[in-house]
Short mmCIF file of C-alpha atoms in Angstrom, two decimals:
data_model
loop_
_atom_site.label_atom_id
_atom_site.label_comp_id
_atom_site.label_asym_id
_atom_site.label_seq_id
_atom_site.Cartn_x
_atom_site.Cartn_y
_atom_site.Cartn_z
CA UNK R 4 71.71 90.68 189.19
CA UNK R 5 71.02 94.40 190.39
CA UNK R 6 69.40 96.43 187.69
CA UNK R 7 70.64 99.56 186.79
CA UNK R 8 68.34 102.42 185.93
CA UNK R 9 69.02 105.61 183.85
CA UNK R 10 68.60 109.00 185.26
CA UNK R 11 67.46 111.72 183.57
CA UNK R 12 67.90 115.15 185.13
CA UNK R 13 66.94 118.93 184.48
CA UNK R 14 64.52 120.70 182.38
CA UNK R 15 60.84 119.44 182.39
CA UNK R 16 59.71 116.28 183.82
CA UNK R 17 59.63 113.58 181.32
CA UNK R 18 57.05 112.48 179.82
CA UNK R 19 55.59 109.06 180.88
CA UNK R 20 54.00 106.26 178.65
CA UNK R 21 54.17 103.42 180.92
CA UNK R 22 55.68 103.89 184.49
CA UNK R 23 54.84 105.14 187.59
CA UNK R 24 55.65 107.90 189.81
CA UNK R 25 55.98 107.54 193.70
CA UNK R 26 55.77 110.83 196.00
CA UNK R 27 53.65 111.83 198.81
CA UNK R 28 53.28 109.46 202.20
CA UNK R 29 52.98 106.22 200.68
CA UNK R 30 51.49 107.64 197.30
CA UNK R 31 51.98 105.66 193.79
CA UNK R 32 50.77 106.85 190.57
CA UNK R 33 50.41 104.17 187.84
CA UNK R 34 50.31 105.17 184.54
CA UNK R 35 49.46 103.73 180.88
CA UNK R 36 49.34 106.39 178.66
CA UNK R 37 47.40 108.30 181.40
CA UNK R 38 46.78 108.32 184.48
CA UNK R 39 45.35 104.48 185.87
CA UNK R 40 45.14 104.51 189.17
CA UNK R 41 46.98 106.08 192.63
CA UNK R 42 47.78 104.24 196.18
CA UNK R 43 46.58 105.86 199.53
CA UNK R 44 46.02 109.28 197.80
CA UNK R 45 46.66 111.56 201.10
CA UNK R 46 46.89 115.17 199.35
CA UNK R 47 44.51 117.20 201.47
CA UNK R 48 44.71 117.96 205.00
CA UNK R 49 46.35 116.18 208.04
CA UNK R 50 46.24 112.80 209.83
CA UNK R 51 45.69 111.70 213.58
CA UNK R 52 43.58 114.92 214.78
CA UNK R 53 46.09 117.17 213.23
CA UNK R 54 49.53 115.64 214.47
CA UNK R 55 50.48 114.11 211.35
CA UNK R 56 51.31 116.88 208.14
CA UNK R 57 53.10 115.49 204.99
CA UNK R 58 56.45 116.10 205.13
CA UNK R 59 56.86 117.58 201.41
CA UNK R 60 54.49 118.99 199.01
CA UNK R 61 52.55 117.11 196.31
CA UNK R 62 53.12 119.18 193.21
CA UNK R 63 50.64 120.30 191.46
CA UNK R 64 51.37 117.56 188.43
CA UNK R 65 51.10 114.46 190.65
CA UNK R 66 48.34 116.00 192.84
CA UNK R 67 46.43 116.46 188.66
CA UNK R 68 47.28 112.74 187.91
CA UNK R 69 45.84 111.87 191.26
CA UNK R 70 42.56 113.58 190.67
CA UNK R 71 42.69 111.88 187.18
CA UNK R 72 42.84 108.28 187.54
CA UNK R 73 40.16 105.95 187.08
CA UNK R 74 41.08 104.07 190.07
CA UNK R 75 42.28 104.69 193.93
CA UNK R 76 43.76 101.60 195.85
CA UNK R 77 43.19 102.17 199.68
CA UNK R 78 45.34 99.40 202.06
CA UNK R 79 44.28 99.99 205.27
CA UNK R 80 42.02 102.22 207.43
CA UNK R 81 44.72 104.58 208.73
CA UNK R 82 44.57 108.42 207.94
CA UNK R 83 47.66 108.47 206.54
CA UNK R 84 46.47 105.75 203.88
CA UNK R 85 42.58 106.26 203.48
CA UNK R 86 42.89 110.64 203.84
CA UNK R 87 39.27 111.88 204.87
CA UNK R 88 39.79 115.55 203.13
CA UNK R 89 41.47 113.37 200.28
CA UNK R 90 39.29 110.81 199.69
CA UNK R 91 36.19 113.33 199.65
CA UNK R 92 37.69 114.44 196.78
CA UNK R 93 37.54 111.32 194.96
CA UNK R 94 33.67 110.80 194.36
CA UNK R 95 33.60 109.88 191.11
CA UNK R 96 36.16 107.16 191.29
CA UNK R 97 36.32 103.44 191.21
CA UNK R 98 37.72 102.35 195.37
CA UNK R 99 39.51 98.65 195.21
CA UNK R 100 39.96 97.80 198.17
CA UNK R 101 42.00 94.70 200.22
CA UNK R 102 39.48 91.92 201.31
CA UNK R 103 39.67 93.05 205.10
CA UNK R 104 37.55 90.64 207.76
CA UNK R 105 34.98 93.12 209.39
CA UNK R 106 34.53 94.78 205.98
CA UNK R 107 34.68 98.23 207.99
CA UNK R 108 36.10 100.29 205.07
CA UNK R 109 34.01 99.27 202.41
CA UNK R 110 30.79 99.73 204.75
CA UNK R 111 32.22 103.00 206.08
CA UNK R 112 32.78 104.17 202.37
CA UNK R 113 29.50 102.72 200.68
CA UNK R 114 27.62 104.59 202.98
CA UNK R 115 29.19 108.19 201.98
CA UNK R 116 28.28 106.81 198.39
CA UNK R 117 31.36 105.77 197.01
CA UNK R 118 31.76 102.84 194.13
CA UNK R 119 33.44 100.25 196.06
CA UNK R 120 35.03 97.74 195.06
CA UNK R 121 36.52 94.95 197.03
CA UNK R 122 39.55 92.62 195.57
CA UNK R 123 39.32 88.90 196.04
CA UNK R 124 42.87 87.93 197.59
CA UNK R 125 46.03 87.02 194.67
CA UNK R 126 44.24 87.57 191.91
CA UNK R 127 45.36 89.38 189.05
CA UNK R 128 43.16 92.78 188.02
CA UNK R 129 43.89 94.38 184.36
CA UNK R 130 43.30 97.90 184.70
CA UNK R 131 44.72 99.03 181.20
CA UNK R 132 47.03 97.06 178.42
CA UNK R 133 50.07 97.33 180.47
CA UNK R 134 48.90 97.08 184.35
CA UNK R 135 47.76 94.97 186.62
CA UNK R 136 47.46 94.58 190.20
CA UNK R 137 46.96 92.12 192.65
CA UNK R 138 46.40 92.34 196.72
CA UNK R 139 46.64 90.36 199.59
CA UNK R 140 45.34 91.30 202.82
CA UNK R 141 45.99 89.93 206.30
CA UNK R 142 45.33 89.55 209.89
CA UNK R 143 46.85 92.14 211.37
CA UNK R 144 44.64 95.04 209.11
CA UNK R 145 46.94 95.34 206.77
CA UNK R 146 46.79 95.32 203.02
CA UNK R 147 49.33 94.50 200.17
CA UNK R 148 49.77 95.51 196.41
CA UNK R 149 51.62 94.16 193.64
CA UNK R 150 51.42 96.21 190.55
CA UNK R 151 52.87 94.68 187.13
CA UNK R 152 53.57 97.19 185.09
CA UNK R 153 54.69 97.01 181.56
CA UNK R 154 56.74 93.57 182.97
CA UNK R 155 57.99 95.26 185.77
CA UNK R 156 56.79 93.98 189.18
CA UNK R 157 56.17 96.88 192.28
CA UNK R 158 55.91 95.52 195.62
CA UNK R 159 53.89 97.71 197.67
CA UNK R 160 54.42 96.83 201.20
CA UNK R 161 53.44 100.59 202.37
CA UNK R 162 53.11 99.46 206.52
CA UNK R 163 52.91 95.92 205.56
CA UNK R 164 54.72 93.02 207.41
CA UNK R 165 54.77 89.45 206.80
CA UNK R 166 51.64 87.85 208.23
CA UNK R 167 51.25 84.49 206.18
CA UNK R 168 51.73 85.99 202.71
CA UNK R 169 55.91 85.86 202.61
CA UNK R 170 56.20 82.76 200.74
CA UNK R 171 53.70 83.32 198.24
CA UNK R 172 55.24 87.06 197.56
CA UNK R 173 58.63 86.29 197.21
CA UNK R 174 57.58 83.12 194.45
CA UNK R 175 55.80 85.92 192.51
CA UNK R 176 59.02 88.41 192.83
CA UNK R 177 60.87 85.87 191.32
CA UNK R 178 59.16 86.04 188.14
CA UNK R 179 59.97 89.61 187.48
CA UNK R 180 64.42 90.87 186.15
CA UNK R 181 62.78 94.38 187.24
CA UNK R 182 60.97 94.91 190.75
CA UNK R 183 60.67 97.15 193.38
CA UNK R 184 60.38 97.13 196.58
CA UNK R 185 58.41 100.13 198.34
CA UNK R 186 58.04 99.36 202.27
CA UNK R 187 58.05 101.40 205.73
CA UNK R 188 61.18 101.83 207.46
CA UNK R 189 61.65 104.19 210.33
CA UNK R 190 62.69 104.76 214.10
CA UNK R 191 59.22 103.40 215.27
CA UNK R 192 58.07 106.95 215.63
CA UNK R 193 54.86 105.46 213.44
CA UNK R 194 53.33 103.72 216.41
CA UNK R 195 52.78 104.28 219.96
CA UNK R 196 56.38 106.22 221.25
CA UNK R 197 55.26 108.36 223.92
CA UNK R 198 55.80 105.86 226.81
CA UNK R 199 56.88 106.09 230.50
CA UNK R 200 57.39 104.57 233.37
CA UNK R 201 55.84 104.93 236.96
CA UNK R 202 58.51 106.80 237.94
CA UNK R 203 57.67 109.54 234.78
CA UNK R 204 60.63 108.68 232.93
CA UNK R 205 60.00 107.94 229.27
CA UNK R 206 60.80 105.03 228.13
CA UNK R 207 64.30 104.31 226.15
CA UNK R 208 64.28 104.22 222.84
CA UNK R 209 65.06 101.57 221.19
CA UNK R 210 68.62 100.46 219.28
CA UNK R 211 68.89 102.44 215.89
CA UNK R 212 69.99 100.53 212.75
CA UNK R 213 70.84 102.45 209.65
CA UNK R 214 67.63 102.70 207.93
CA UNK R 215 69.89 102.24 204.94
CA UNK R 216 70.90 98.39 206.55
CA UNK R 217 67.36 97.49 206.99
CA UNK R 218 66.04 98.03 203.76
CA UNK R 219 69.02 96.29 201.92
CA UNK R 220 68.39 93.66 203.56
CA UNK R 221 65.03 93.71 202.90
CA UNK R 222 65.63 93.68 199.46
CA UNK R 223 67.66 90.51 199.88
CA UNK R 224 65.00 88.98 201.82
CA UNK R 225 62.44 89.56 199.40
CA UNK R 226 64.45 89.31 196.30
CA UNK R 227 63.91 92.70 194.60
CA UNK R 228 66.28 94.69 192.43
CA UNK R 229 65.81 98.17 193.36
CA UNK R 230 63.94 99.66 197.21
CA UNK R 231 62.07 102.84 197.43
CA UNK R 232 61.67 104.34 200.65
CA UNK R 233 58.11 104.53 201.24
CA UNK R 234 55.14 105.16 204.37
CA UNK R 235 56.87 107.44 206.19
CA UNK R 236 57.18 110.57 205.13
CA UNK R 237 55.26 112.59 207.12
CA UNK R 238 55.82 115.42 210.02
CA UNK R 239 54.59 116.20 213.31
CA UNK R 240 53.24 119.75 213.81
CA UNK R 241 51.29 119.98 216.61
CA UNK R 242 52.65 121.56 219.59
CA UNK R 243 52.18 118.76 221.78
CA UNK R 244 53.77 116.17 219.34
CA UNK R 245 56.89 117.78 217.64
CA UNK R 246 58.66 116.14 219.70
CA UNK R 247 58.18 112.81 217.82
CA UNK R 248 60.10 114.75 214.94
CA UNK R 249 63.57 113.85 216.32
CA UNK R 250 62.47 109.86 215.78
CA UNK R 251 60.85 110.77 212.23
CA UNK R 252 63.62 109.36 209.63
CA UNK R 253 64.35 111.84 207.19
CA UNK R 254 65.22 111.47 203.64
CA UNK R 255 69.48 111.19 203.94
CA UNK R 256 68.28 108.50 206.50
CA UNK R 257 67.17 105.72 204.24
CA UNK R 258 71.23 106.12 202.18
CA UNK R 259 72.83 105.40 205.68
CA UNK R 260 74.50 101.65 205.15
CA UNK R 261 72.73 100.56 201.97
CA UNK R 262 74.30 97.82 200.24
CA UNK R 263 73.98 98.54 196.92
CA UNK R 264 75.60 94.99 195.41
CA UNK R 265 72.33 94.02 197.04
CA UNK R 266 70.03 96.38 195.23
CA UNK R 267 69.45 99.71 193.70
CA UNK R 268 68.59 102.25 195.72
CA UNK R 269 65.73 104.84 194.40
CA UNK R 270 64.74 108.08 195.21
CA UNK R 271 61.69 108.71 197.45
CA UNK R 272 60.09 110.97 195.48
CA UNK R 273 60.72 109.77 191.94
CA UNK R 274 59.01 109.16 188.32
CA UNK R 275 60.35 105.74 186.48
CA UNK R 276 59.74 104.92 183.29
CA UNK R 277 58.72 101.41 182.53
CA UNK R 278 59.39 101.40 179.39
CA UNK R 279 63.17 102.34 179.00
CA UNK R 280 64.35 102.33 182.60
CA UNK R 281 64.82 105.85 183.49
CA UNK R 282 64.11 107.16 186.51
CA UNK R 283 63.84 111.06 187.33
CA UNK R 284 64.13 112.16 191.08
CA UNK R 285 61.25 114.90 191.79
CA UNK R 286 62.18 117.36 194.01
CA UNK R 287 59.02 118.73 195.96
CA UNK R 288 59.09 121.28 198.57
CA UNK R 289 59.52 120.70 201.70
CA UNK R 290 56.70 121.11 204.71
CA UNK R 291 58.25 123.81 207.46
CA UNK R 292 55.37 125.33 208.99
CA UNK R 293 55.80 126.41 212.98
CA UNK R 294 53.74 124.04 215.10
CA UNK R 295 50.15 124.76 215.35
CA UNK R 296 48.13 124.59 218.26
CA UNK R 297 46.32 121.67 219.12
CA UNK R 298 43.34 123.62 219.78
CA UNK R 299 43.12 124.03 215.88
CA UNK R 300 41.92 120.14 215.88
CA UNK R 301 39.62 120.49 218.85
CA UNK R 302 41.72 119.85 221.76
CA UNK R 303 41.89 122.15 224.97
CA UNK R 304 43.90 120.02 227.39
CA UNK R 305 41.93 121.84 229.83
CA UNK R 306 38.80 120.03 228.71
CA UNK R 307 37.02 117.25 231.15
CA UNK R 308 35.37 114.41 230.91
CA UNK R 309 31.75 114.72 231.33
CA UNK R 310 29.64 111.90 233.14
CA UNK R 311 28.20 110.46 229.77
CA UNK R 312 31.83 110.48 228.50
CA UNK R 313 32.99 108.38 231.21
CA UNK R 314 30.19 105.77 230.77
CA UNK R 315 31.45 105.67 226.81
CA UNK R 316 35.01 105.28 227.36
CA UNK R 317 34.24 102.41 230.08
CA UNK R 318 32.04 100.73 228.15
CA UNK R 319 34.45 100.99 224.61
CA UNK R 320 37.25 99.11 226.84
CA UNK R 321 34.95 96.90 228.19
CA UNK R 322 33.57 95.15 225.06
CA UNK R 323 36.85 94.13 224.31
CA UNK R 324 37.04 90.51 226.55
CA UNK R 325 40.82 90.03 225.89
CA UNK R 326 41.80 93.11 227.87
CA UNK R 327 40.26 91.67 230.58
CA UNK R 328 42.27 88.31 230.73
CA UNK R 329 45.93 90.54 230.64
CA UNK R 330 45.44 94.11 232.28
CA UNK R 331 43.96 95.22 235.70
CA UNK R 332 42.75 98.64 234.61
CA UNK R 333 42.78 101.10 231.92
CA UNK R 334 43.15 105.18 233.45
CA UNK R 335 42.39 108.02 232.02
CA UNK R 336 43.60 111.71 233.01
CA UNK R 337 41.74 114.29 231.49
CA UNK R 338 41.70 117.89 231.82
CA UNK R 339 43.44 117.05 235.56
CA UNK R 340 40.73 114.28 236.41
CA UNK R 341 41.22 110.60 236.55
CA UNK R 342 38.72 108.25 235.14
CA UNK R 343 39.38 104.69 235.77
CA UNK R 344 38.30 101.51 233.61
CA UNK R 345 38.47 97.93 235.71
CA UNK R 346 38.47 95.57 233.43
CA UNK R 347 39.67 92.53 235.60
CA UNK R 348 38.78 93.71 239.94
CA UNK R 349 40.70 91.84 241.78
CA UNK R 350 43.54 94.21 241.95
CA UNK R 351 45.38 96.71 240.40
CA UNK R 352 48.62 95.36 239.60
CA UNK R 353 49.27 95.94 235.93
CA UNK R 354 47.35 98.32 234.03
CA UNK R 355 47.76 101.69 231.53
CA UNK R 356 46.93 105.26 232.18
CA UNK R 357 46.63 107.58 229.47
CA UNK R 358 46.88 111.56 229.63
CA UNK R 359 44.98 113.06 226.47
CA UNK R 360 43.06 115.96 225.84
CA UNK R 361 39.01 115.31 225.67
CA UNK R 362 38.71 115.96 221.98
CA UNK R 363 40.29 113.47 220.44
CA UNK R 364 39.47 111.02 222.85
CA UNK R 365 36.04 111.39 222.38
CA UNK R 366 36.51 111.26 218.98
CA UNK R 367 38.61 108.05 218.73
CA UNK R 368 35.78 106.49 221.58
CA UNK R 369 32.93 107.35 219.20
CA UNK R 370 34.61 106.35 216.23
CA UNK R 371 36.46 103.34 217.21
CA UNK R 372 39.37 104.87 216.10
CA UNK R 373 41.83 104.51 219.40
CA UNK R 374 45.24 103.98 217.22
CA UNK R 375 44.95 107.42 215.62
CA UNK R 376 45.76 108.31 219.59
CA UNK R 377 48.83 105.91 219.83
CA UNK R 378 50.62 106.83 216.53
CA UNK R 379 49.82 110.54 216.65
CA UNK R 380 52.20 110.60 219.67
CA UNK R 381 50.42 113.51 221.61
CA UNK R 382 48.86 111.03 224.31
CA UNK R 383 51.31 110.18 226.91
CA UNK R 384 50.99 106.49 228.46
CA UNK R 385 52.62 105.15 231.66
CA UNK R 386 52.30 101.30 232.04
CA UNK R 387 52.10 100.17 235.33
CA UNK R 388 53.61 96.68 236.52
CA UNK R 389 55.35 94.26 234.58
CA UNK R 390 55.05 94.68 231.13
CA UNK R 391 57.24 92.45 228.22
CA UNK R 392 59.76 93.99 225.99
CA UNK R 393 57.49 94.85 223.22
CA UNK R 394 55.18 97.28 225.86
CA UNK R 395 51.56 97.64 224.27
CA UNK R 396 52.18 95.04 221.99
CA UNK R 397 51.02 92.19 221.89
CA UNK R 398 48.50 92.05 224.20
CA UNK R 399 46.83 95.51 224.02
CA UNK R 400 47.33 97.89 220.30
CA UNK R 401 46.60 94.55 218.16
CA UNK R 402 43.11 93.59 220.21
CA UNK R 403 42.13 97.22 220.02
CA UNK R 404 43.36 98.67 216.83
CA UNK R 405 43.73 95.33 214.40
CA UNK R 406 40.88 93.04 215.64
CA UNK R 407 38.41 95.37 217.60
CA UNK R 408 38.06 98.18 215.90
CA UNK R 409 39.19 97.23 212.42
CA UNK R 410 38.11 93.52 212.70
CA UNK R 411 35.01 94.39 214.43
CA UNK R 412 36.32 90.96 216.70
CA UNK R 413 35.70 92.13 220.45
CA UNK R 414 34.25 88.99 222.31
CA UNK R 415 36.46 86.02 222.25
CA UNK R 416 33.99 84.15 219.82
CA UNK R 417 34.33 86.71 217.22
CA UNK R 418 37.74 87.20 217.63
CA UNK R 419 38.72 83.12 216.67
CA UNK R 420 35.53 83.32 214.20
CA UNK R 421 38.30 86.51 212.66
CA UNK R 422 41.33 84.57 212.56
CA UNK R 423 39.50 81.25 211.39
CA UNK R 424 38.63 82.97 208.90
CA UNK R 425 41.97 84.74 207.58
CA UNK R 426 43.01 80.84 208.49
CA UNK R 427 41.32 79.65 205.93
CA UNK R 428 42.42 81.78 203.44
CA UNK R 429 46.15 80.27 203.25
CA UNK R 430 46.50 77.36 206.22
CA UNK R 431 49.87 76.89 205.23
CA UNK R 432 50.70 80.36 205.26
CA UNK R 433 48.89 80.79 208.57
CA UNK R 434 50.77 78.19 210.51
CA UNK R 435 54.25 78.87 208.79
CA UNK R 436 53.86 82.55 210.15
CA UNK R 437 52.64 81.88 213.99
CA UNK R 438 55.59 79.15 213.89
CA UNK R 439 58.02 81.86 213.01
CA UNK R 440 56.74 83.72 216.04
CA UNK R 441 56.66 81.19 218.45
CA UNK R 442 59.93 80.53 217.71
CA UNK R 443 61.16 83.93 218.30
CA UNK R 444 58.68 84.61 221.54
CA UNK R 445 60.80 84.57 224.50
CA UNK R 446 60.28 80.85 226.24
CA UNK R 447 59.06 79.44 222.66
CA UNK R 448 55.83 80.78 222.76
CA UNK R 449 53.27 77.60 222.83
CA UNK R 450 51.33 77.52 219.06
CA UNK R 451 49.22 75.52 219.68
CA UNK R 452 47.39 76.82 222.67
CA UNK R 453 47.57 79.96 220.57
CA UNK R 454 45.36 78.30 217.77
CA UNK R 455 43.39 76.46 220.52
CA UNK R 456 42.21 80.03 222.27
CA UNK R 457 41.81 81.37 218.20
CA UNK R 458 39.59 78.82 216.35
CA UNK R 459 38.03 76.35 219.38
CA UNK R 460 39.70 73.75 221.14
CA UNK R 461 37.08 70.91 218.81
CA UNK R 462 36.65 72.80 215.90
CA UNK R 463 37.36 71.60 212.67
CA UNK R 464 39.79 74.03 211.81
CA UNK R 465 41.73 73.85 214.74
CA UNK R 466 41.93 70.07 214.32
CA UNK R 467 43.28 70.48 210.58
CA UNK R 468 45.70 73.66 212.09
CA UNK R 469 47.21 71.15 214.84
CA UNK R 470 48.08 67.93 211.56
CA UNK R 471 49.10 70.95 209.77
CA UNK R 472 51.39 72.29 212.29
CA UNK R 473 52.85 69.14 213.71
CA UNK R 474 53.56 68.70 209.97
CA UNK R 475 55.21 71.57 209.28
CA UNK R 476 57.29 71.29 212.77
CA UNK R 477 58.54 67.89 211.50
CA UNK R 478 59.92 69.17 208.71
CA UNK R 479 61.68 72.39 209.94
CA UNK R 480 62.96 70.22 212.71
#
């Protein structure tokens, strides 16, 4: 049955003895007679050189209870999530962080001296009387948190999709009369949008569902009584990216077609009080600045690529071997010039070129940071030759921005060492989730050649994955 929560309006924010309060980008503050600990704290400055801004205000309270926690949660390496400017404000606290293969973030953070702490996967951390938290994290780079707090159960999702961990999730949901789901749902402006086609035409957007539809039924799926939107509230402002804004979901999206005898639907912004049940909507300001310039953030599209860049950038794409097995070429045009990356030389059939501005690309080469390029939607891509329906996925963002530069998995040994490894973590999971997708790849995607390539044709994993998977197929069958 739907729980039904009490609002409380006007005058002075309540107070809050147990509860939490969500606001922000994908921003949770749990509490326990003070502050305990905050979610992907991103108060300070922007995200993905400058083309991401928050779309509201933190107010000054929640930005207070931020800075006073004892604890910040961090999912995932993205600036929207783990805020430089944010984060450097946040010294003196304790870091838990998802169990992540390639360990980048907690090696990245340890060295600028923070107190890092990483959780071991679905197991239960008390952080005060009346919380506790558990994560999960998965393949894909992604990171998980369930908070229990006071009895109440939040699901925090933030960019989150079902890699292995469904199953176990929605057992633990069931546990809980109260939960919450918080999860991204958009118009798939967070990702790689700017897209064309050889002939310069950009590429059509895809179908819109009511964002309203798709997280009732994500409720449903997952089995939780109330949904908070959550993960994408944010706002383009550069000049060369506000065009992204008319695919950025806006807050009267996420009421369009909700299904309420499914589950409650909660503010975005909101406090809720775990204790009686209320729930107070906050009402920050809103984020209108004019577009800045993205020479602010070090890019002069003018800019070219100097010799020694060239020799990065070619080497960056090279070290990644499964490029080479599914693309011709990689281009760049910069400042007016064309650099070209072969990865494959025996034609030029299907490949990528990318127009971006020198900065930032040099920046995301150095770094290893080439998805802050794809979702800040200021780099234009035209894909040449015959690409699938899903474009840059799944053959070229995950290798780069999930296994490669995340995962630190480039050659092909390291990358089934890297998915061994998150094998071994939940087999059952594993296999249930790469079943799902075969069976929803066009021409039923073959499994097991995809565990085969993975974790080694004679390995002992892959020999356990193939009794496991024949067994599972059995049984679905």
């Amino acid at each position: 049955m739907v729980g039904i929560s009490t609002y409380v309006s006007g005058g002075a924010l309540m107070s809050l003895d147990c509860g939490f309060d969500a606001i922000g980008n994908a921003t949770l503050i749990l509490q326990d007679k003070k502050p305990i600990l905050a979610t992907d704290p991103w108060f300070e400055g922007s995200a993905y050189f400058g083309s991401w801004g928050l779309s509201h205000a933190i107010p000054e309270q929640q930005r207070n209870d931020i800075l006073a926690c004892e604890f910040i949660w961090l999912s995932h390496g993205h600036p929207d999530h783990l805020s430089g400017d944010s984060v450097a404000l946040l010294k003196n606290k304790k870091i838990l962080l998802p169990d992540h293969e390639g360990g980048r973030v907690r090696r990245d953070l340890e060295e600028q001296g923070f107190d890092v702490h990483v959780l071991p996967d679905r197991t239960w951390l008390q952080l005060s009387p009346r919380i506790r938290v558990m994560t999960i994290a998965d393949y894909n780079q992604d990171g998980i948190l369930l908070a229990e707090v006071n009895g109440r159960l939040v699901v925090n999702l933030n960019d989150a999709s079902d890699h292995g961990w469904a199953t176990f999730v929605r057992s633990m949901i069931k546990n809980y009369q109260r939960s919450f789901l918080l999860s991204l749902a958009g118009f798939g402006d967070a990702d790689m949008a700017n897209l064309f086609d050889e002939n310069g035409e950009r590429l059509p957007e895809p179908p819109r569902t009511p964002l309203g539809k798709t997280l009732s039924r994500r409720a449903a799926y997952w089995g939780t009584t109330a949904v908070i939107p959550f993960s994408a509230m944010h706002r383009y402002q550069r000049a060369d990216s506000v065009w992204a804004n008319s695919r950025a979901a806006t807050l009267e999206d996420y009421a369009d077609e909700f299904d309420e005898s499914v589950a409650e639907l909660l503010p975005a912004f909101a406090r809720f009080d775990c204790v009686n049940d209320s729930v107070e909507e906050l009402d920050p300001a809103r984020n209108v600045e004019p577009a800045r310039d993205p020479r602010e953030f070090g890019d002069d599209w003018g800019d070219r690529l100097e010799r020694a860049d060239e020799l990065k950038v070619t080497s960056y794409f090279k070290s990644i071997d499964h490029l080479g097995t599914c693309l011709d070429f990689v281009r760049f045009e910069v400042g007016g010039q064309e650099h070209l990356v072969e990865l494959r030389g025996k034609g030029f059939e299907k490949g990528i070129t990318f127009e971006v501005p020198r900065g930032s690309l040099m920046t995301a080469v150095k770094y290893e940071v080439f998805d802050d390029l794809l979702i800040g939607n200021f780099m234009k891509a035209t894909l040449h030759g015959e690409w699938g329906p899903g474009g840059l996925y799944p053959d070229f963002t995950p290798y780069i921005a999930k296994y490669a530069d995340n995962g630190r998995a480039k050659t092909a040994s390291e990358l089934r060492a890297y998915h061994a490894a998150y094998f071994r973590r939940d087999p059952s999971g594993y296999l249930r989730h790469k079943l799902d997708v075969a069976l929803l790849m066009p021409l039923q995607a073959n499994t097991s050649n995809f565990l085969r390539s993975r974790l080694g044709a004679h390995s002992t994993v892959f020999n356990a994955a193939k009794k496991a998977f024949w067994s599972v197929k059995g049984k679905v069958a």
